Amino acid sequence: MTDTLPDLARGVLPRAALYIGGRWREASGAGSETVLDPSTGRPLGTVPDAGPADVAAALAAARAAADAGTWADATPRARSEALYRLHEVLTGMADRLLDVVVAETGCPLRLAQGQQVGLPLRHLEYWAEAARRPELTARAPVVTARLGGPATLGGWAVRREPYGVVAAITPYNFPLLENVMKLGPALAAGNAVVLKPSPFTPYSALLLAEAAERAELPAGVFNVLTGGADTGAALTGDRRVDLISFTGSDTVGAQILAAAAPRVTKVLLELGGKSALVVCADADLELAARIGAANVTTHAGQGCVLATRHLVHSSVLPGYLAQLRGMLDGVLVGAPRDPATGMGPLIRAAAVDRVAGHVERAVRDGADVLTGGARPAEGSVPAGGFYYRPTVLTGVRNTWPVAQQEIFGPVAVVIGFDTEAEAVELANDSAYGLAGHLVSRDAGRAFELACRLRTGTVDINGGPGYTNPDVPFGGRARSGLGRENGAEGLDEYTQLKTIKYHAG
Ligand code: NAD
C-alpha cells in the first residue's frame, strides 16, 4: 500500500487513454477531466473525454466482436475460461487496485479492502463459473394430430442468446464493483461491452481494461471509454447499442430511458434510494444503533442501499437516539489511508455543498440536529478534502424534502412511530423502492414486515452483511428496472429464442 500521491503517480495509475478493439488509443478531441483525490482535493491525473468519433469507434469494435460470433458463439466453457483468466490477472493486481480505488473514491482502507476490491473479485469469479450455464433447454416433445393429416411428433428448444452490444454506464461510489457487476454477466452471456465509468473514478475501469488486455480477451469484446455525460449520452443514443445497463441517479436513469425509447432498446436501471431502517419495539437497541450508525457513515453515506430514514418505535426512541449519537460521535472522520479512520470524504466539493444545503433547509423547516450538521473543524481533517460530519436530524416529517430526496451523504433523519402499520406506511411513503432494513428480536414477525415493504431488498438485523453475487439485487419504482446478480441477473443479458422442430 502506497501512502502518498507521488507514489501513486509513479506507475500505480493506469494509462489515461481509451481502450477500443483491444488497443489503447488517444481520444480524438481535446477535452479531458482532471481526476481528484477526494481526501485532499489534489489532482491525481487527467483522463481524456471520449468524443463522438471515439464512441463510434468503440461501438464499431464491439459490434464487430458481437457480430463475428467468436465470443457469442464460443462455447460456454471457452467464455468461462477467459473470465477465469481475467479473474486471475485482476487478483494479481489487487494491491494496485486498492491503491487506485482508495485514491479516486476516498473510501477508507478497511471498507475498500472488502467492498471495493475483495467483493468485485468474488463477483468476477462467480461470473466466470456462471458462464458455463447451458444455452439450450428443451421442452417435452409432443405428438399432435394434424388437421386432416397424420399425427406429428415435434417439440421446442429454447435458446438463450446474447443481445449483442451492451453499453454499461456506472457511478463513482463503488466503481470496480459496479463495473464488474455489469461486465461479468454481460460477457458471461456472450455480449460485447462498451463501459463508460464515472468521470470521477475512471482509473479502476482503465485497470480493468489493462487486465482484459493481459488476459487476452478477444479484441472488441470489452472496451472502455472515459468521459462524462456527453460521452454517456452519445452511447445511449446510438443505434448500434442493443442493451443499456445503467447504475446511477434516478434523474439520469430517466433521461436514459427516454433516449432508449425511440429504438425500444432494452434498459436495465439500478438507481437511487431513500431506504428505511425500521427499529421495532422489541429490537436489540445496541444492534439497531450499530446498524443505524453504519448506514450513516459507510463510505460517507455514498451507498445506494443505505438507510437514511430511521423509523423508530416511540417506546425505544430516546434510547436509540442516545446510542446512535454516542456511536457517531466516536467515529473518526479523516484520511482514507489512516487505519483509524471510520469515515472518509465525499466525492467532490459540490457533494459537500449539496449535503449542507439539505441540512440547512431541513433546519429552516424546523428539524433539530442531534449530531453533526456541519463540516469538520479545520485541522481535524486533511486540508482541501471534501468532508462533512456524520449527521442525524430529528423533528422531521416524512413528507419533507430531507426525508424524501436522496442526499447521498452522511445524513439520516429519525422519525418515531407507534404501530407497525404506521411504520410500514411511512417506509412505503417514498418515490423510491431500493432497500429496507428491519431490527427486531422476533424473526418471524420481522419476516412478515419485510414482505410488506415495497422494495427490492430487505435485510433483517443486518442480514449476512455483504452483496452475494448469487442473489438478485435491484429496485422498484424510481429505484430502477431489472435485477443484477444471480441467475436472474444473467437472464437480463440474454434474450430467448424458441426453435420449433418437427421430428420425422
Ligand atoms: P449519476 O447519475 O450522476 O452518473 C452516473 C453515470 O452516468 C456517470 O458515468 C455519468 O457520467 C453518466 N451520465 C450522466 N449523465 C448522463 C446522460 N445524460 N446520459 C448517459 N450517461 C450519463 O450518478 P453518480 O452521482 O455517479 O452516482 C450516484 C448515484 O448512483 C446515486 O443516485 C446512487 O443511489 C446511485 N447508485 C445506485 C446503485 C444501485 O445499484 N441501485 C448503486 C450505486 C449507485
XYZ file of C-alpha atoms and ligand atoms in Angstrom:
548
model
C 0.000 0.000 0.000
C 1.494 3.299 -1.034
C 0.877 6.320 1.148
C 1.404 9.385 -0.907
C 0.373 10.978 -4.134
C 3.873 10.916 -5.688
C 3.956 7.148 -5.147
C 0.637 6.818 -6.972
C 1.887 8.930 -9.845
C 4.915 6.624 -10.144
C 3.353 3.804 -12.047
C 0.336 2.795 -9.970
C -2.186 4.651 -12.088
C -3.105 3.014 -15.398
C -2.579 4.623 -18.763
C -5.003 7.507 -19.321
C -6.244 6.548 -22.784
C -9.239 4.849 -24.372
C -9.312 1.066 -24.732
C -11.023 0.209 -28.026
C -10.886 -3.011 -30.039
C -8.102 -4.441 -27.864
C -5.841 -1.380 -28.358
C -5.032 1.765 -26.400
C -5.890 4.950 -28.292
C -5.674 8.638 -27.694
C -9.030 10.424 -27.777
C -9.937 12.236 -30.985
C -10.845 15.530 -29.241
C -9.008 17.806 -26.859
C -11.442 17.532 -23.915
C -10.318 15.989 -20.646
C -11.281 15.560 -16.996
C -8.997 16.216 -14.056
C -9.426 13.395 -11.559
C -9.153 14.496 -7.921
C -8.195 12.712 -4.734
C -11.317 13.499 -2.644
C -9.349 13.261 0.595
C -7.142 16.232 -0.307
C -8.752 17.818 -3.362
C -5.433 17.435 -5.187
C -5.309 16.197 -8.788
C -4.384 12.589 -9.393
C -4.146 12.981 -13.154
C -6.017 13.845 -16.326
C -8.164 11.480 -18.337
C -9.489 12.119 -21.870
C -13.130 12.761 -22.732
C -14.169 10.328 -25.460
C -15.853 12.306 -28.232
C -18.386 11.208 -30.868
C -15.671 9.695 -33.121
C -14.330 7.636 -30.195
C -17.814 6.466 -29.229
C -18.379 5.447 -32.863
C -15.053 3.561 -32.923
C -15.798 1.710 -29.677
C -19.275 0.735 -30.860
C -17.899 -0.403 -34.213
C -15.335 -2.578 -32.405
C -17.974 -4.016 -30.069
C -20.413 -4.502 -32.948
C -17.754 -6.367 -34.971
C -16.894 -8.564 -31.980
C -20.578 -9.274 -31.328
C -21.450 -9.929 -34.985
C -18.362 -12.009 -35.822
C -19.730 -14.537 -33.364
C -16.317 -15.520 -31.993
C -17.410 -14.567 -28.479
C -21.171 -15.082 -28.729
C -20.716 -18.444 -30.412
C -17.780 -19.558 -28.267
C -18.671 -22.486 -26.053
C -19.799 -21.551 -22.558
C -16.667 -23.302 -21.359
C -14.391 -21.122 -23.505
C -16.073 -17.954 -22.215
C -15.783 -19.249 -18.690
C -12.056 -19.921 -19.134
C -11.499 -16.406 -20.490
C -13.314 -14.892 -17.493
C -11.288 -17.064 -15.097
C -8.117 -15.722 -16.790
C -9.397 -12.187 -16.255
C -10.110 -13.009 -12.615
C -6.609 -14.412 -12.154
C -4.939 -11.350 -13.696
C -7.077 -8.958 -11.633
C -6.380 -10.901 -8.451
C -2.675 -10.431 -9.141
C -3.342 -6.678 -9.364
C -5.263 -6.480 -6.047
C -2.757 -4.228 -4.209
C -2.646 -1.792 -7.094
C -6.435 -1.851 -7.413
C -6.716 -0.982 -3.726
C -4.305 1.951 -4.105
C -6.141 3.290 -7.114
C -9.708 2.836 -5.811
C -8.855 4.436 -2.460
C -7.176 7.328 -4.272
C -10.057 8.021 -6.655
C -13.008 7.355 -4.307
C -11.598 8.445 -0.926
C -13.094 5.281 0.574
C -11.462 4.290 3.895
C -8.957 1.495 3.578
C -10.760 -1.086 5.704
C -14.012 -0.738 3.780
C -12.171 -0.559 0.472
C -10.273 -3.824 1.038
C -13.527 -5.748 1.315
C -16.158 -3.851 -0.650
C -14.081 -2.066 -3.281
C -11.621 -4.864 -4.165
C -12.346 -8.207 -2.434
C -16.034 -8.208 -3.358
C -15.589 -7.357 -7.062
C -13.025 -10.172 -7.361
C -15.509 -12.549 -5.770
C -18.242 -11.375 -8.159
C -15.995 -11.857 -11.175
C -15.181 -15.398 -10.110
C -18.905 -16.052 -9.778
C -19.492 -14.861 -13.366
C -16.604 -16.966 -14.658
C -18.388 -20.013 -13.257
C -21.879 -18.837 -14.298
C -20.677 -18.525 -17.905
C -20.815 -22.322 -18.082
C -24.603 -22.360 -17.900
C -26.004 -24.285 -20.883
C -27.624 -22.054 -23.513
C -30.248 -24.577 -24.559
C -33.187 -26.075 -22.704
C -35.702 -28.461 -24.226
C -39.463 -28.573 -23.685
C -41.043 -32.003 -23.717
C -41.779 -33.287 -27.241
C -45.453 -33.803 -28.121
C -47.488 -35.765 -30.579
C -50.285 -33.721 -32.125
C -52.957 -34.624 -34.596
C -52.570 -32.614 -37.811
C -55.757 -31.174 -39.129
C -56.850 -33.637 -41.788
C -53.473 -35.405 -41.770
C -51.287 -37.871 -39.860
C -50.099 -37.294 -36.311
C -46.900 -35.232 -35.893
C -44.053 -35.656 -33.430
C -42.290 -32.421 -32.618
C -41.012 -30.158 -29.889
C -39.306 -26.977 -28.844
C -35.782 -25.970 -27.990
C -35.414 -22.713 -26.074
C -32.110 -20.955 -26.632
C -30.701 -18.093 -24.575
C -28.848 -15.719 -26.881
C -26.841 -12.605 -26.069
C -28.254 -9.201 -27.021
C -25.083 -8.172 -28.847
C -23.601 -4.821 -27.788
C -24.070 -3.677 -24.189
C -23.432 -0.044 -23.196
C -22.551 -0.097 -19.486
C -22.582 3.228 -17.636
C -21.538 3.346 -13.992
C -21.333 5.697 -10.976
C -18.426 6.649 -8.713
C -19.173 5.184 -5.304
C -18.100 1.519 -5.701
C -16.585 1.762 -9.174
C -14.844 -1.582 -9.551
C -17.811 -3.475 -8.097
C -20.321 -1.615 -10.289
C -18.158 -2.228 -13.364
C -17.729 -5.934 -12.627
C -21.450 -6.345 -11.864
C -22.093 -5.325 -15.484
C -19.058 -6.722 -17.264
C -19.379 -10.139 -15.572
C -22.919 -11.151 -16.596
C -22.768 -9.321 -19.949
C -19.629 -11.208 -21.031
C -20.717 -14.485 -19.440
C -23.835 -14.337 -21.620
C -21.771 -13.707 -24.777
C -22.266 -9.958 -25.293
C -19.615 -7.361 -26.186
C -19.364 -4.408 -23.792
C -18.549 -0.714 -24.038
C -18.028 0.559 -20.490
C -18.208 4.234 -19.576
C -17.259 4.730 -15.925
C -17.888 7.870 -13.884
C -15.560 10.745 -14.781
C -14.721 10.934 -11.056
C -13.430 7.343 -10.939
C -12.075 6.317 -14.346
C -8.866 4.669 -13.165
C -10.330 1.443 -11.806
C -12.103 0.932 -15.162
C -8.856 1.511 -17.025
C -7.175 -1.057 -14.767
C -9.934 -3.459 -15.747
C -9.066 -2.783 -19.395
C -5.396 -3.410 -18.622
C -6.387 -6.738 -17.058
C -8.571 -7.623 -20.073
C -5.606 -6.983 -22.361
C -3.295 -9.132 -20.244
C -5.924 -11.876 -20.015
C -6.175 -11.782 -23.830
C -9.911 -11.282 -24.045
C -10.752 -11.193 -27.774
C -10.422 -7.718 -29.330
C -13.589 -5.627 -29.156
C -15.300 -7.783 -26.554
C -14.514 -5.251 -23.815
C -13.954 -1.542 -24.497
C -13.557 1.391 -22.096
C -14.427 4.996 -22.909
C -13.660 7.687 -20.360
C -15.724 10.866 -20.269
C -18.808 12.403 -18.709
C -22.477 12.938 -19.520
C -21.860 13.771 -23.196
C -19.950 10.537 -23.771
C -22.700 8.612 -21.978
C -25.439 10.318 -23.981
C -23.611 9.590 -27.263
C -23.552 5.915 -26.285
C -27.182 5.613 -25.214
C -28.425 7.396 -28.338
C -26.605 5.114 -30.789
C -28.484 2.526 -32.819
C -25.595 0.015 -32.542
C -26.353 -0.471 -28.832
C -28.653 -3.418 -28.105
C -28.864 -3.082 -24.315
C -28.112 -0.206 -21.949
C -27.124 -1.191 -18.435
C -27.013 1.840 -16.162
C -26.265 2.378 -12.490
C -26.583 5.909 -11.168
C -29.096 8.553 -10.167
C -32.808 8.346 -10.935
C -32.612 11.657 -12.832
C -30.042 10.347 -15.302
C -31.791 6.964 -15.369
C -34.985 8.646 -16.572
C -33.025 10.512 -19.266
C -31.514 7.239 -20.449
C -34.934 5.592 -20.567
C -36.110 8.466 -22.782
C -33.001 8.180 -25.011
C -33.655 4.462 -25.458
C -37.360 4.835 -26.241
C -37.229 5.707 -29.969
C -35.474 2.418 -30.806
C -37.118 0.452 -27.974
C -33.669 -0.526 -26.717
C -33.706 -2.675 -23.590
C -32.648 -0.745 -20.490
C -31.534 -2.017 -17.075
C -31.594 0.668 -14.389
C -30.060 0.471 -10.897
C -30.952 3.834 -9.385
C -31.050 5.700 -6.115
C -32.940 5.153 -2.897
C -34.264 6.626 0.336
C -34.349 3.435 2.312
C -35.957 2.988 5.728
C -34.479 1.325 8.803
C -37.398 0.156 10.955
C -36.452 -0.297 14.619
C -39.213 -2.327 16.284
C -40.237 -2.029 19.932
C -38.537 -5.366 20.742
C -35.261 -4.520 18.951
C -31.832 -5.093 20.462
C -31.126 -1.356 20.728
C -27.363 -1.668 20.711
C -27.567 -3.664 17.468
C -30.101 -1.229 15.992
C -27.901 1.786 16.772
C -24.835 -0.012 15.366
C -26.741 -0.706 12.129
C -28.085 2.863 12.112
C -24.614 4.361 12.601
C -23.085 2.156 9.896
C -25.799 3.292 7.482
C -24.804 6.924 8.098
C -21.019 6.538 7.912
C -20.392 3.763 5.358
C -18.456 5.451 2.544
C -19.740 8.801 3.901
C -23.306 7.780 3.069
C -22.498 7.302 -0.615
C -24.229 3.946 -0.950
C -27.487 3.392 -2.795
C -28.967 0.927 -0.260
C -28.044 2.813 2.906
C -30.888 3.579 5.326
C -31.371 7.324 5.517
C -34.777 7.299 7.210
C -34.631 5.661 10.631
C -38.185 4.819 11.721
C -38.109 4.010 15.431
C -40.874 2.784 17.754
C -41.703 5.612 20.195
C -41.109 3.389 23.238
C -37.422 2.951 22.339
C -36.804 6.269 20.579
C -34.896 8.063 23.409
C -32.628 5.049 23.960
C -31.994 4.660 20.223
C -31.085 8.338 19.800
C -28.706 8.259 22.778
C -26.863 5.186 21.486
C -26.782 6.394 17.874
C -25.376 9.757 18.901
C -22.728 8.153 21.113
C -21.587 5.867 18.311
C -21.479 8.584 15.648
C -19.610 10.992 17.895
C -16.953 8.295 18.284
C -16.363 7.929 14.522
C -13.088 9.432 13.343
C -13.600 11.393 10.129
C -10.354 11.688 8.251
C -7.839 10.456 5.710
C -8.802 7.181 3.993
C -5.355 5.661 4.411
C -5.308 6.182 8.170
C -6.339 2.801 9.663
C -8.170 4.642 12.494
C -10.462 6.440 10.054
C -14.100 5.409 10.294
C -15.433 7.776 7.647
C -13.714 9.443 4.714
C -14.618 12.289 2.388
C -17.423 12.794 -0.113
C -16.528 12.664 -3.772
C -16.368 16.386 -4.594
C -16.842 19.854 -3.050
C -20.216 20.094 -4.841
C -21.395 16.981 -2.995
C -20.493 18.584 0.357
C -22.397 21.726 -0.681
C -25.415 19.608 -1.667
C -25.401 17.791 1.686
C -25.000 21.049 3.618
C -27.847 22.561 1.604
C -30.206 19.699 2.507
C -29.342 20.014 6.203
C -29.718 23.818 6.243
C -33.119 23.600 4.542
C -34.314 20.918 6.991
C -33.214 23.066 9.944
C -35.063 26.027 8.444
C -38.124 23.756 8.144
C -37.864 23.010 11.880
C -35.567 19.964 12.197
C -33.244 19.548 15.188
C -29.626 18.472 14.738
C -28.910 15.527 17.047
C -25.282 15.397 15.936
C -23.153 16.734 13.063
C -24.838 19.216 10.788
C -21.574 20.867 9.730
C -18.192 20.372 8.081
C -15.488 19.069 10.465
C -13.400 21.646 12.311
C -10.430 22.928 10.338
C -7.308 20.986 11.144
C -9.228 17.849 12.174
C -9.252 16.517 8.576
C -6.736 16.845 5.711
C -6.827 20.335 4.184
C -8.574 20.580 0.817
C -10.574 17.354 1.277
C -14.349 17.105 0.848
C -15.544 16.229 4.341
C -18.860 16.518 6.217
C -19.659 15.256 9.698
C -21.996 12.280 10.281
C -25.365 13.945 10.814
C -28.677 12.921 12.357
C -31.782 15.099 12.235
C -34.863 14.712 14.413
C -38.208 16.507 14.487
C -38.612 15.780 10.775
C -41.792 14.846 8.909
C -41.613 12.082 6.336
C -43.085 14.442 3.729
C -40.214 16.958 3.964
C -37.604 17.054 1.171
C -34.898 15.849 3.570
C -36.962 12.677 4.148
C -37.967 12.213 0.507
C -34.949 13.146 -1.624
C -31.782 11.108 -1.954
C -28.989 13.105 -0.254
C -26.126 10.647 -0.945
C -24.132 11.815 2.035
C -23.761 11.008 5.767
C -27.197 12.287 6.792
C -30.117 10.393 8.326
C -33.446 11.530 9.699
C -35.093 9.792 12.658
C -38.899 9.600 12.803
C -40.956 7.906 15.536
C -43.912 5.542 15.047
C -46.460 3.895 17.348
C -47.775 0.904 15.412
C -46.252 -1.465 12.875
C -48.914 -0.425 10.375
C -47.684 3.148 10.736
C -44.068 2.034 10.260
C -44.957 0.202 7.046
C -46.937 3.198 5.780
C -44.037 5.581 6.482
C -41.458 3.214 4.959
C -43.517 2.814 1.788
C -44.274 6.527 1.502
C -41.341 7.130 -0.860
C -40.847 7.542 -4.592
C -38.011 5.001 -4.310
C -38.059 1.268 -3.580
C -34.496 0.005 -3.333
C -33.914 -1.437 0.133
C -35.376 -1.803 3.603
C -33.781 -2.680 6.930
C -35.517 -4.131 9.997
C -34.332 -4.703 13.558
C -36.443 -6.968 15.775
C -35.877 -9.893 18.152
C -38.855 -11.681 16.585
C -37.543 -13.047 13.293
C -40.949 -14.371 12.200
C -42.671 -11.040 12.655
C -39.771 -9.240 11.033
C -40.138 -11.540 8.029
C -43.848 -10.654 7.802
C -42.969 -6.956 7.961
C -40.271 -7.465 5.303
C -42.923 -8.864 2.963
C -44.936 -5.649 3.338
C -42.121 -3.260 2.388
C -42.257 -2.232 -1.285
C -38.533 -2.567 -2.008
C -36.248 -4.877 -3.970
C -34.246 -5.965 -0.914
C -34.916 -6.094 2.835
C -32.430 -7.133 5.475
C -33.313 -8.258 8.974
C -30.908 -7.494 11.838
C -28.174 -6.553 9.362
C -28.573 -9.625 7.140
C -25.441 -11.510 6.155
C -23.657 -8.170 5.662
C -22.403 -8.384 2.080
C -23.610 -8.399 -1.517
C -23.838 -12.000 -2.606
C -23.268 -12.360 -6.362
C -25.742 -15.262 -6.401
C -28.670 -13.226 -5.017
C -30.804 -10.898 -7.161
C -30.444 -7.195 -6.425
C -32.400 -4.206 -7.737
C -35.146 -1.732 -7.078
C -38.781 -0.897 -7.610
C -40.414 2.365 -8.701
C -37.838 5.184 -9.039
C -35.099 2.837 -7.850
C -34.930 1.021 -11.142
C -35.817 -1.676 -13.621
C -34.458 -5.216 -13.750
C -32.182 -7.166 -11.457
C -28.450 -7.651 -11.154
C -26.685 -10.776 -9.814
C -27.652 -14.416 -9.752
C -29.323 -16.439 -12.497
C -31.938 -13.669 -12.762
C -29.190 -11.105 -13.386
C -27.628 -13.295 -16.077
C -31.041 -13.702 -17.733
C -31.257 -9.906 -18.133
C -28.318 -10.034 -20.562
C -29.870 -12.747 -22.731
C -32.940 -12.975 -24.917
C -34.912 -16.095 -25.574
C -35.356 -17.749 -28.935
C -37.772 -20.626 -29.309
C -36.900 -23.094 -32.073
C -39.726 -25.441 -33.012
C -38.752 -28.713 -34.589
C -40.664 -31.373 -36.412
C -39.335 -34.882 -35.888
C -39.594 -37.056 -38.931
P -25.018 9.933 -11.993
O -26.372 9.511 -12.414
O -24.739 11.379 -11.874
O -23.924 9.384 -13.043
C -23.824 8.006 -13.327
C -23.147 7.820 -14.672
O -23.983 8.352 -15.706
C -21.806 8.535 -14.817
O -20.923 7.691 -15.521
C -22.166 9.760 -15.636
O -21.071 10.293 -16.367
C -23.232 9.192 -16.564
N -24.163 10.166 -17.153
C -24.547 11.367 -16.646
N -25.468 11.942 -17.462
C -25.682 11.072 -18.489
C -26.537 11.075 -19.634
N -27.360 12.091 -19.888
N -26.511 10.000 -20.453
C -25.705 8.958 -20.203
N -24.864 8.887 -19.137
C -24.856 9.937 -18.296
O -24.703 9.149 -10.648
P -23.461 9.308 -9.663
O -23.570 10.631 -8.987
O -22.209 8.934 -10.357
O -23.762 8.127 -8.619
C -24.621 8.279 -7.529
C -25.981 7.714 -7.840
O -25.872 6.353 -8.220
C -26.908 7.724 -6.629
O -28.186 8.136 -7.034
C -26.927 6.273 -6.186
O -28.058 5.893 -5.458
C -26.820 5.577 -7.495
N -26.354 4.203 -7.326
C -27.247 3.182 -7.465
C -26.843 1.866 -7.271
C -27.801 0.715 -7.423
O -27.342 -0.401 -7.601
N -29.103 0.917 -7.362
C -25.512 1.598 -6.949
C -24.630 2.659 -6.819
C -25.057 3.961 -7.014
